[in-house]
Short mmCIF file of C-alpha atoms and ligand atoms in Angstrom, two decimals:
data_model
loop_
_atom_site.label_atom_id
_atom_site.label_comp_id
_atom_site.label_asym_id
_atom_site.label_seq_id
_atom_site.Cartn_x
_atom_site.Cartn_y
_atom_site.Cartn_z
CA MET A 20 38.39 -0.62 -13.85
CA SER A 21 37.89 -4.30 -14.43
CA ILE A 22 35.27 -5.57 -16.84
CA SER A 23 32.05 -6.94 -15.42
CA ALA A 24 28.42 -7.13 -16.49
CA LYS A 25 27.92 -3.65 -15.07
CA THR A 26 30.83 -1.98 -16.86
CA LEU A 27 30.33 -3.75 -20.18
CA ASP A 28 29.42 -1.70 -23.26
CA LYS A 29 25.60 -1.79 -23.58
CA ASN A 30 25.72 -1.81 -27.37
CA GLU A 31 25.14 -5.13 -29.07
CA TYR A 32 27.46 -5.67 -32.04
CA PHE A 33 26.49 -9.26 -32.83
CA TYR A 34 22.73 -9.56 -32.94
CA GLY A 35 20.10 -11.49 -34.84
CA HIS A 36 22.60 -14.17 -35.81
CA LYS A 37 21.46 -17.64 -36.82
CA ALA A 38 23.59 -19.71 -34.41
CA CYS A 39 21.83 -22.64 -32.76
CA ALA A 40 20.11 -21.82 -29.48
CA GLY A 41 22.65 -21.91 -26.66
CA CYS A 42 25.71 -21.57 -28.92
CA GLY A 43 28.85 -20.89 -26.87
CA GLY A 44 30.81 -19.50 -29.83
CA SER A 45 28.25 -16.79 -30.48
CA LEU A 46 28.39 -15.76 -26.82
CA ALA A 47 32.17 -15.39 -27.08
CA VAL A 48 31.93 -13.23 -30.21
CA ARG A 49 29.15 -11.10 -28.76
CA ASN A 50 30.96 -10.26 -25.55
CA VAL A 51 34.45 -9.80 -27.00
CA LEU A 52 33.02 -7.15 -29.32
CA LYS A 53 31.42 -5.44 -26.34
CA VAL A 54 34.88 -5.20 -24.75
CA LEU A 55 36.61 -3.96 -27.90
CA GLY A 56 33.85 -1.54 -28.90
CA LYS A 57 32.55 -0.14 -32.15
CA ASN A 58 35.93 0.34 -33.78
CA ALA A 59 36.75 -3.34 -33.70
CA VAL A 60 37.28 -4.72 -37.17
CA ALA A 61 36.37 -8.39 -37.04
CA VAL A 62 37.72 -11.14 -39.29
CA LEU A 63 35.80 -14.40 -39.44
CA PRO A 64 37.03 -17.33 -41.50
CA ALA A 65 34.78 -20.09 -42.77
CA GLY A 66 33.17 -21.70 -39.75
CA CYS A 67 30.02 -21.40 -37.70
CA MET A 68 30.46 -17.77 -36.70
CA SER A 69 30.74 -16.51 -40.27
CA ALA A 70 27.99 -18.88 -41.41
CA VAL A 71 25.56 -17.60 -38.79
CA GLY A 72 26.61 -13.97 -38.97
CA PHE A 73 26.56 -13.24 -42.68
CA ASN A 74 23.56 -14.47 -44.63
CA PHE A 75 23.06 -11.69 -47.12
CA PRO A 76 20.96 -9.63 -46.60
CA GLN A 77 20.87 -10.66 -42.92
CA LEU A 78 24.12 -9.09 -41.67
CA CYS A 79 24.44 -9.48 -37.93
CA PHE A 80 27.52 -7.41 -37.14
CA ALA A 81 27.05 -3.75 -36.25
CA ASN A 82 30.80 -3.11 -36.50
CA ASN A 83 33.02 -3.70 -39.51
CA ALA A 84 33.32 -7.40 -40.11
CA ILE A 85 34.62 -9.49 -42.97
CA ILE A 86 34.85 -13.16 -43.92
CA SER A 87 38.32 -14.50 -44.65
CA THR A 88 39.43 -17.69 -46.31
CA PHE A 89 39.43 -20.65 -43.97
CA ALA A 90 43.21 -20.64 -43.63
CA GLY A 91 43.67 -16.90 -43.71
CA THR A 92 42.29 -15.37 -40.49
CA ALA A 93 45.65 -14.16 -39.27
CA SER A 94 46.93 -12.98 -42.65
CA MET A 95 43.77 -10.96 -43.22
CA LEU A 96 44.20 -9.44 -39.77
CA THR A 97 47.75 -8.53 -40.74
CA GLY A 98 46.50 -6.82 -43.89
CA ILE A 99 43.72 -4.94 -42.11
CA GLU A 100 46.08 -3.67 -39.43
CA ALA A 101 48.65 -2.57 -41.99
CA GLY A 102 46.01 -0.94 -44.19
CA PHE A 103 44.50 1.13 -41.41
CA ARG A 104 47.95 2.10 -40.15
CA ARG A 105 49.00 3.20 -43.64
CA ARG A 106 45.91 5.40 -43.85
CA GLY A 107 46.76 7.03 -40.54
CA ILE A 108 43.79 5.52 -38.68
CA LYS A 109 44.77 4.68 -35.13
CA ASP A 110 41.58 4.06 -33.18
CA PHE A 111 40.70 0.51 -34.17
CA THR A 112 41.35 -3.09 -33.13
CA ALA A 113 41.85 -5.87 -35.64
CA VAL A 114 40.32 -8.96 -34.08
CA GLY A 115 39.89 -12.45 -35.52
CA PHE A 116 37.41 -15.11 -34.41
CA ALA A 117 38.42 -18.50 -35.71
CA GLY A 118 37.22 -21.96 -34.72
CA ASP A 119 39.40 -24.76 -33.46
CA GLY A 120 39.75 -26.24 -36.94
CA GLY A 121 40.43 -22.82 -38.41
CA THR A 122 43.13 -22.24 -35.79
CA ALA A 123 44.90 -25.45 -34.85
CA ASP A 124 44.72 -27.08 -38.27
CA ILE A 125 44.24 -25.05 -41.42
CA GLY A 126 45.02 -21.57 -40.04
CA ILE A 127 48.07 -22.43 -37.97
CA GLN A 128 50.60 -21.34 -40.58
CA ALA A 129 49.09 -17.87 -41.03
CA LEU A 130 48.80 -17.48 -37.28
CA SER A 131 52.40 -18.53 -36.75
CA GLY A 132 53.52 -16.03 -39.38
CA ALA A 133 51.59 -13.19 -37.79
CA ILE A 134 53.07 -13.93 -34.37
CA ASP A 135 56.52 -14.14 -35.93
CA ARG A 136 56.04 -10.64 -37.40
CA ASN A 137 54.48 -9.55 -34.10
CA ASP A 138 51.61 -7.87 -35.95
CA ASN A 139 49.38 -5.79 -33.71
CA ILE A 140 46.28 -7.99 -33.74
CA ILE A 141 44.05 -9.99 -31.40
CA TYR A 142 43.34 -13.56 -32.40
CA ILE A 143 40.51 -15.34 -30.61
CA CYS A 144 40.16 -19.09 -31.06
CA TYR A 145 36.66 -20.14 -30.04
CA ASP A 146 37.12 -23.80 -29.37
CA ASN A 147 34.07 -26.03 -29.74
CA GLU A 148 36.36 -29.02 -30.24
CA ALA A 149 35.37 -30.04 -33.79
CA TYR A 150 34.57 -28.76 -37.27
CA MET A 151 30.99 -27.97 -36.36
CA ASN A 152 29.83 -25.95 -39.34
CA THR A 153 30.35 -28.85 -41.73
CA GLY A 154 28.71 -31.38 -39.43
CA ILE A 155 31.07 -32.32 -36.57
CA GLN A 156 34.35 -33.63 -37.97
CA LYS A 157 37.43 -34.15 -35.80
CA SER A 158 39.90 -31.29 -35.58
CA GLY A 159 43.31 -31.11 -33.92
CA LEU A 160 41.51 -29.75 -30.86
CA THR A 161 38.97 -32.56 -30.53
CA PRO A 162 39.71 -34.30 -27.23
CA PHE A 163 40.59 -37.96 -26.79
CA GLY A 164 37.54 -40.21 -26.86
CA ALA A 165 35.13 -37.76 -28.47
CA LYS A 166 32.81 -39.18 -31.09
CA THR A 167 32.67 -37.14 -34.29
CA THR A 168 31.54 -38.12 -37.79
CA THR A 169 35.17 -38.84 -38.72
CA THR A 170 36.03 -40.51 -35.40
CA PRO A 171 33.05 -42.80 -34.86
CA ALA A 172 32.62 -44.94 -31.78
CA GLY A 173 32.50 -48.66 -32.41
CA SER A 174 33.46 -51.75 -30.50
CA ASN A 175 37.13 -51.48 -31.46
CA ILE A 176 37.75 -47.76 -31.57
CA HIS A 177 36.08 -45.48 -29.05
CA GLY A 178 35.95 -42.15 -30.81
CA ASN A 179 39.00 -39.93 -31.27
CA ILE A 180 42.24 -41.78 -30.63
CA ARG A 181 44.44 -38.67 -30.42
CA PRO A 182 44.78 -36.15 -27.60
CA LYS A 183 43.85 -32.48 -27.94
CA LYS A 184 46.60 -30.41 -29.52
CA ASN A 185 48.26 -28.06 -27.06
CA MET A 186 47.53 -24.87 -28.97
CA PHE A 187 48.08 -22.43 -26.09
CA GLU A 188 51.61 -23.65 -25.50
CA ILE A 189 52.33 -23.87 -29.24
CA VAL A 190 51.44 -20.19 -29.51
CA ALA A 191 53.39 -19.32 -26.36
CA ALA A 192 56.44 -21.10 -27.79
CA HIS A 193 56.63 -18.26 -30.34
CA ASP A 194 57.30 -16.00 -27.34
CA ILE A 195 54.17 -14.03 -28.17
CA PRO A 196 53.60 -10.84 -26.11
CA TYR A 197 50.35 -12.18 -24.67
CA ALA A 198 48.42 -15.43 -24.77
CA ALA A 199 45.66 -16.71 -22.52
CA THR A 200 43.17 -19.51 -22.09
CA ALA A 201 39.59 -18.94 -21.03
CA THR A 202 36.09 -20.36 -21.10
CA VAL A 203 32.73 -18.76 -21.82
CA GLY A 204 31.66 -20.28 -18.49
CA TYR A 205 33.80 -17.83 -16.52
CA MET A 206 32.99 -14.69 -18.41
CA ASN A 207 34.67 -12.13 -16.16
CA ASP A 208 38.00 -13.92 -16.37
CA PHE A 209 37.65 -14.19 -20.17
CA LEU A 210 36.62 -10.60 -20.78
CA ASN A 211 39.30 -9.16 -18.52
CA LYS A 212 41.88 -11.10 -20.53
CA VAL A 213 40.44 -9.60 -23.72
CA GLU A 214 40.61 -6.14 -22.19
CA LYS A 215 44.20 -6.73 -21.10
CA ALA A 216 45.11 -7.99 -24.58
CA SER A 217 43.61 -4.89 -26.17
CA LYS A 218 46.16 -2.72 -24.34
CA ILE A 219 49.21 -4.73 -25.34
CA GLN A 220 51.23 -3.96 -28.47
CA GLY A 221 51.93 -6.89 -30.79
CA THR A 222 50.20 -10.19 -31.34
CA LYS A 223 47.71 -11.45 -28.75
CA TYR A 224 46.10 -14.89 -28.70
CA ILE A 225 43.17 -15.96 -26.55
CA HIS A 226 41.89 -19.53 -26.60
CA VAL A 227 38.35 -19.76 -25.28
CA ILE A 228 36.35 -22.94 -24.71
CA ALA A 229 32.95 -22.42 -26.30
CA PRO A 230 30.66 -25.44 -25.98
CA CYS A 231 28.47 -26.39 -28.92
CA PRO A 232 25.27 -28.08 -27.73
CA THR A 233 24.70 -29.50 -31.22
CA GLY A 234 28.10 -31.16 -31.51
CA TRP A 235 28.60 -32.09 -27.88
CA GLY A 236 25.16 -33.56 -27.41
CA ILE A 237 24.07 -31.53 -24.41
CA PRO A 238 20.82 -29.62 -23.80
CA VAL A 239 20.89 -26.09 -25.20
CA SER A 240 20.43 -24.69 -21.69
CA ASP A 241 23.62 -26.40 -20.44
CA THR A 242 26.31 -24.56 -22.41
CA ILE A 243 27.50 -22.50 -19.47
CA ASP A 244 27.44 -25.44 -17.06
CA ALA A 245 29.61 -27.46 -19.44
CA ALA A 246 31.93 -24.50 -19.95
CA ARG A 247 32.41 -24.27 -16.18
CA GLU A 248 32.68 -27.99 -15.50
CA ILE A 249 35.47 -28.48 -18.04
CA VAL A 250 37.58 -26.13 -15.91
CA ASP A 251 36.30 -27.38 -12.56
CA CYS A 252 37.18 -30.99 -13.40
CA GLY A 253 40.63 -29.97 -14.64
CA LEU A 254 40.33 -30.93 -18.30
CA TRP A 255 40.88 -27.28 -19.18
CA TYR A 256 42.94 -24.73 -17.33
CA LEU A 257 42.77 -20.94 -17.11
CA ALA A 258 46.17 -19.40 -17.68
CA GLU A 259 48.17 -16.56 -19.19
CA TYR A 260 51.50 -16.32 -20.93
CA GLU A 261 53.19 -12.96 -20.60
CA ASN A 262 56.76 -11.64 -20.26
CA HIS A 263 58.11 -15.07 -21.23
CA GLU A 264 56.28 -16.79 -18.39
CA PHE A 265 53.25 -19.00 -17.84
CA LYS A 266 50.90 -18.16 -15.03
CA LEU A 267 47.78 -19.95 -13.82
CA SER A 268 44.73 -17.73 -13.41
CA ARG A 269 43.25 -20.29 -11.08
CA ASP A 270 44.82 -23.28 -9.37
CA PRO A 271 42.02 -25.49 -8.03
CA LYS A 272 42.84 -27.41 -4.84
CA THR A 273 40.49 -30.20 -5.82
CA PHE A 274 38.85 -31.20 -9.06
CA THR A 275 35.29 -32.26 -9.68
CA SER A 276 34.72 -35.62 -11.34
CA VAL A 277 35.94 -36.05 -14.91
CA GLU A 278 33.46 -38.88 -15.33
CA ASP A 279 30.50 -36.64 -14.41
CA TYR A 280 31.65 -34.06 -16.96
CA LEU A 281 32.02 -36.65 -19.72
CA ARG A 282 28.89 -38.67 -19.02
CA LYS A 283 26.63 -35.67 -19.55
CA GLN A 284 27.69 -35.37 -23.19
CA ALA A 285 26.47 -37.62 -25.98
CA ARG A 286 29.85 -37.41 -27.74
CA PHE A 287 31.42 -39.30 -24.79
CA LYS A 288 28.55 -41.67 -24.08
CA HIS A 289 30.35 -44.74 -25.39
CA LEU A 290 33.45 -44.35 -23.21
CA THR A 291 34.37 -47.30 -20.98
CA ASP A 292 35.67 -46.93 -17.42
CA GLU A 293 39.12 -47.67 -18.84
CA ASP A 294 38.81 -44.81 -21.35
CA ILE A 295 37.78 -42.47 -18.56
CA LYS A 296 40.78 -43.57 -16.53
CA ILE A 297 43.06 -42.71 -19.46
CA ILE A 298 41.51 -39.24 -19.59
CA THR A 299 41.73 -38.73 -15.82
CA ASP A 300 45.35 -39.89 -15.73
CA SER A 301 46.31 -37.54 -18.55
CA ARG A 302 44.62 -34.69 -16.67
CA ASP A 303 46.69 -35.50 -13.57
CA LYS A 304 49.88 -35.70 -15.60
CA LYS A 305 49.16 -32.33 -17.20
CA TRP A 306 48.56 -30.66 -13.85
CA GLU A 307 51.70 -32.21 -12.43
CA PHE A 308 53.62 -30.66 -15.33
CA ILE A 309 51.91 -27.29 -14.91
CA ARG A 310 52.52 -27.12 -11.18
CA LYS A 311 56.14 -28.14 -11.58
CA ASN A 312 57.00 -25.81 -14.44
CA TRP A 313 54.77 -22.75 -14.22
CA ASN A 314 55.18 -20.05 -11.58
CA MET B 11 22.36 2.55 -28.94
CA ILE B 12 24.31 0.59 -31.54
CA LYS B 13 22.65 -2.70 -32.49
CA PRO B 14 21.70 -4.45 -35.73
CA THR B 15 18.07 -3.69 -36.51
CA VAL B 16 15.39 -5.08 -38.78
CA ARG B 17 15.09 -3.09 -42.03
CA GLU B 18 13.04 -3.34 -45.12
CA LYS B 19 13.42 -6.64 -46.90
CA LYS B 20 13.91 -5.47 -50.44
CA ASN B 21 13.72 -7.86 -53.29
CA PHE B 22 17.42 -7.95 -53.83
CA GLY B 23 18.21 -8.71 -57.43
CA PHE B 24 21.63 -9.48 -58.80
CA ALA B 25 22.23 -5.78 -59.30
CA ASP B 26 21.82 -5.14 -55.55
CA VAL B 27 24.15 -7.87 -54.41
CA PRO B 28 27.41 -6.20 -53.49
CA GLU B 29 30.12 -6.76 -56.07
CA ASP B 30 32.88 -5.93 -53.67
CA THR B 31 32.99 -7.13 -50.11
CA SER B 32 30.97 -4.37 -48.51
CA PHE B 33 27.36 -3.89 -47.47
CA GLU B 34 25.66 -1.95 -44.71
CA ALA B 35 26.50 -3.34 -41.25
CA GLY B 36 23.82 -4.58 -38.89
CA TYR B 37 21.21 -5.01 -41.60
CA LEU B 38 18.61 -7.55 -40.48
CA VAL B 39 15.62 -8.73 -42.45
CA SER B 40 14.30 -11.58 -40.30
CA VAL B 41 13.67 -12.31 -36.63
CA ASN B 42 14.46 -15.52 -34.71
CA SER B 43 11.36 -15.81 -32.55
CA GLY B 44 9.97 -18.71 -34.56
CA TRP B 45 12.83 -20.92 -33.33
CA ARG B 46 11.42 -21.09 -29.83
CA SER B 47 9.31 -23.83 -28.29
CA ILE B 48 9.68 -22.41 -24.78
CA ARG B 49 10.07 -18.80 -23.70
CA PRO B 50 11.78 -17.20 -20.71
CA VAL B 51 9.48 -15.10 -18.55
CA VAL B 52 10.92 -12.69 -15.99
CA ASN B 53 9.27 -12.43 -12.59
CA THR B 54 10.06 -8.79 -11.82
CA ASP B 55 9.33 -9.28 -8.11
CA LYS B 56 12.19 -11.76 -7.87
CA CYS B 57 14.59 -10.02 -10.28
CA ILE B 58 17.36 -8.14 -8.45
CA GLY B 59 18.94 -6.68 -11.60
CA CYS B 60 22.23 -8.56 -11.13
CA MET B 61 22.78 -8.70 -14.92
CA GLN B 62 24.03 -12.29 -15.03
CA CYS B 63 21.37 -13.29 -17.56
CA TYR B 64 22.41 -10.32 -19.69
CA LEU B 65 26.06 -11.37 -19.46
CA TYR B 66 25.45 -14.98 -20.50
CA CYS B 67 22.68 -14.72 -23.12
CA PRO B 68 24.33 -15.92 -26.39
CA ASP B 69 21.93 -13.81 -28.40
CA GLY B 70 22.30 -10.60 -26.41
CA VAL B 71 18.56 -10.17 -26.19
CA ILE B 72 18.38 -9.24 -22.50
CA SER B 73 18.76 -5.65 -21.37
CA ILE B 74 18.37 -4.31 -17.85
CA GLN B 75 15.81 -1.54 -17.64
CA GLU B 76 15.00 0.12 -14.33
CA ASN B 77 17.01 -2.61 -12.63
CA LYS B 78 14.93 -5.42 -14.15
CA ALA B 79 15.69 -7.88 -16.96
CA VAL B 80 13.77 -7.22 -20.17
CA ILE B 81 13.79 -9.71 -23.05
CA ASP B 82 13.56 -8.94 -26.77
CA TYR B 83 11.29 -11.78 -27.84
CA ASP B 84 11.89 -11.07 -31.52
CA PHE B 85 15.37 -12.53 -31.16
CA CYS B 86 15.24 -14.82 -28.11
CA LYS B 87 15.73 -18.47 -29.14
CA GLY B 88 14.43 -19.95 -25.90
CA CYS B 89 17.65 -21.74 -24.96
CA GLY B 90 17.01 -21.34 -21.24
CA ILE B 91 20.55 -20.32 -20.30
CA CYS B 92 19.23 -17.17 -18.62
CA SER B 93 16.85 -19.22 -16.51
CA LYS B 94 19.63 -21.54 -15.33
CA ILE B 95 22.09 -18.73 -14.61
CA CYS B 96 19.62 -16.65 -12.56
CA LYS B 97 20.42 -17.32 -8.90
CA PRO B 98 17.21 -15.80 -7.45
CA GLY B 99 15.18 -17.97 -9.83
CA ALA B 100 13.48 -15.00 -11.44
CA ILE B 101 13.23 -16.50 -14.92
CA GLY B 102 10.80 -19.31 -15.64
CA MET B 103 10.50 -21.14 -18.94
CA GLU B 104 6.98 -21.38 -20.35
CA ARG B 105 5.70 -23.34 -23.29
CA GLU B 106 5.02 -21.36 -26.46
CA ARG B 107 1.55 -21.74 -27.83
C1 TPP C 410 39.68 -24.22 -47.66
C2 TPP C 410 38.39 -24.69 -47.11
N1 TPP C 410 38.24 -25.98 -46.73
C3 TPP C 410 37.10 -26.42 -46.22
C4 TPP C 410 36.04 -25.56 -46.05
C5 TPP C 410 34.75 -26.08 -45.49
N2 TPP C 410 34.49 -25.64 -44.13
C6 TPP C 410 33.76 -24.54 -43.88
S1 TPP C 410 33.51 -24.27 -42.26
C7 TPP C 410 34.36 -25.66 -41.85
C8 TPP C 410 34.47 -26.09 -40.41
C9 TPP C 410 35.08 -25.07 -39.51
O1 TPP C 410 35.41 -25.66 -38.28
P1 TPP C 410 35.99 -24.74 -37.13
O2 TPP C 410 37.10 -23.93 -37.62
O3 TPP C 410 36.29 -25.61 -35.95
O4 TPP C 410 34.77 -23.75 -36.80
P2 TPP C 410 33.29 -24.17 -36.34
O5 TPP C 410 32.49 -24.41 -37.57
O6 TPP C 410 33.40 -25.36 -35.47
O7 TPP C 410 32.79 -22.98 -35.60
C10 TPP C 410 34.84 -26.31 -42.99
C11 TPP C 410 35.59 -27.57 -42.98
C12 TPP C 410 36.21 -24.21 -46.46
N3 TPP C 410 35.24 -23.31 -46.33
N4 TPP C 410 37.38 -23.80 -46.99
S1 SF4 C 411 26.72 -26.04 -34.59
FE1 SF4 C 411 27.57 -25.52 -32.57
S2 SF4 C 411 29.08 -23.89 -32.93
FE2 SF4 C 411 27.78 -24.05 -34.77
S3 SF4 C 411 26.16 -22.51 -34.46
FE3 SF4 C 411 25.38 -24.48 -33.68
S4 SF4 C 411 25.91 -24.47 -31.49
FE4 SF4 C 411 27.16 -22.86 -32.47
S1 SF4 C 412 19.89 -13.07 -13.56
FE1 SF4 C 412 17.83 -13.07 -12.64
S2 SF4 C 412 17.97 -11.58 -11.00
FE2 SF4 C 412 19.74 -11.22 -12.29
S3 SF4 C 412 19.03 -9.63 -13.71
FE3 SF4 C 412 18.64 -11.60 -14.70
S4 SF4 C 412 16.52 -12.08 -14.16
FE4 SF4 C 412 17.19 -10.47 -12.77
S1 SF4 C 413 16.25 -18.10 -23.48
FE1 SF4 C 413 18.36 -17.96 -24.32
S2 SF4 C 413 18.16 -16.49 -26.01
FE2 SF4 C 413 16.32 -16.25 -24.75
S3 SF4 C 413 16.84 -14.61 -23.30
FE3 SF4 C 413 17.34 -16.55 -22.29
S4 SF4 C 413 19.51 -16.86 -22.72
FE4 SF4 C 413 18.77 -15.33 -24.19
MG1 MG C 414 35.00 -25.88 -34.26
#
């Protein structure tokens, strides 16, 4: 049976947290835990989700959950999985929730090692496209043109000068048993990928776009709209990697306007028409590559 | 139902702070209702129980009871996502007084 609002576990495992109103990351954590159930053991490195979830004595996880070092999400998952296995406990899922900085930058070595060992864990990267918890600094997953506190927008330089790191394909290049991309805007697609991952032996990686109203400069009510538009305009794609192959989960015939998506967000407000053309062209190039090389 | 709940807020001294990494799960001592300037209000005549608001609420404060959306105002932050996601337009946002 596929996962939908109706079939989802009614229990709430992530509740009372102190995330900003409309936080996409907290929605991802909440619903993934509803798919994995009460025996999920969650690992959260430094980042917004640990900061908003554990403020002793306000402890917002109903399941077992632990904070790891910033770089050590995957290695702590490895240890948890091995520890439970050694004790003969079988009914559990070791799941990590790391931000984009915690995944693509500081945690990439531990993640790569875990995939190399094929440890039986699920790693979720909730991507809000910057180091949000410390006040919006650029990460390897911040997109081209985005203004952050370390990539300011001035008359010479218009925000981030580097493109977003291709984390999904970096992970897939390890020949991981399962990897997928998702967005909190299309929840059924995301949660069914989580459910699928939970049934696969070995390392699983899911990269989910999770808008941050605070860092993106959008109204708190618009998180889901932004999380849908990023896919609809083609700047993000929904895909899976399995059995050594890439597969698109959706292949849109037409895209909505990149400019409309960007212009709604304060972090892109400074972009010139030329900048937007660079972004649109790189989108088209990416899709050309995808359509030529994947299924 | 499993869900973190509000417990007694003890005056935790140093002796009560866990020395190792463990403490009781789902132990809440404060609510989030004070964060709101607007509140979602469900019009039960319009609500068709489709559960989309429940699925997309980042705070998990909506449950469906007797096929209608019910909001836990202790923990709703008033983001308005539920109101935007509701196709029948059953959730209005009202100013908090
Ligand atoms: C080794 C180390 N370096 C730096 C920090 C400070 N720090 C805590 S959270 C954070 C940002 C995390 O960004 P990301 O992983 O993208 O998660 P987000 O906060 O955006 O959810 C940083 C830099 C730390 N805790 N540990
Ligand atoms: S800063 Fe962004 S990611 Fe962090 S809690 Fe607020 S909305 Fe969520
Ligand atoms: S989205 Fe609207 S119609 Fe559907 S359950 Fe929620 S309030 Fe009711
Ligand atoms: S306003 Fe936000 S927090 Fe409150 S019920 Fe709606 S979606 Fe949930
Ligand atoms: Mg981040």
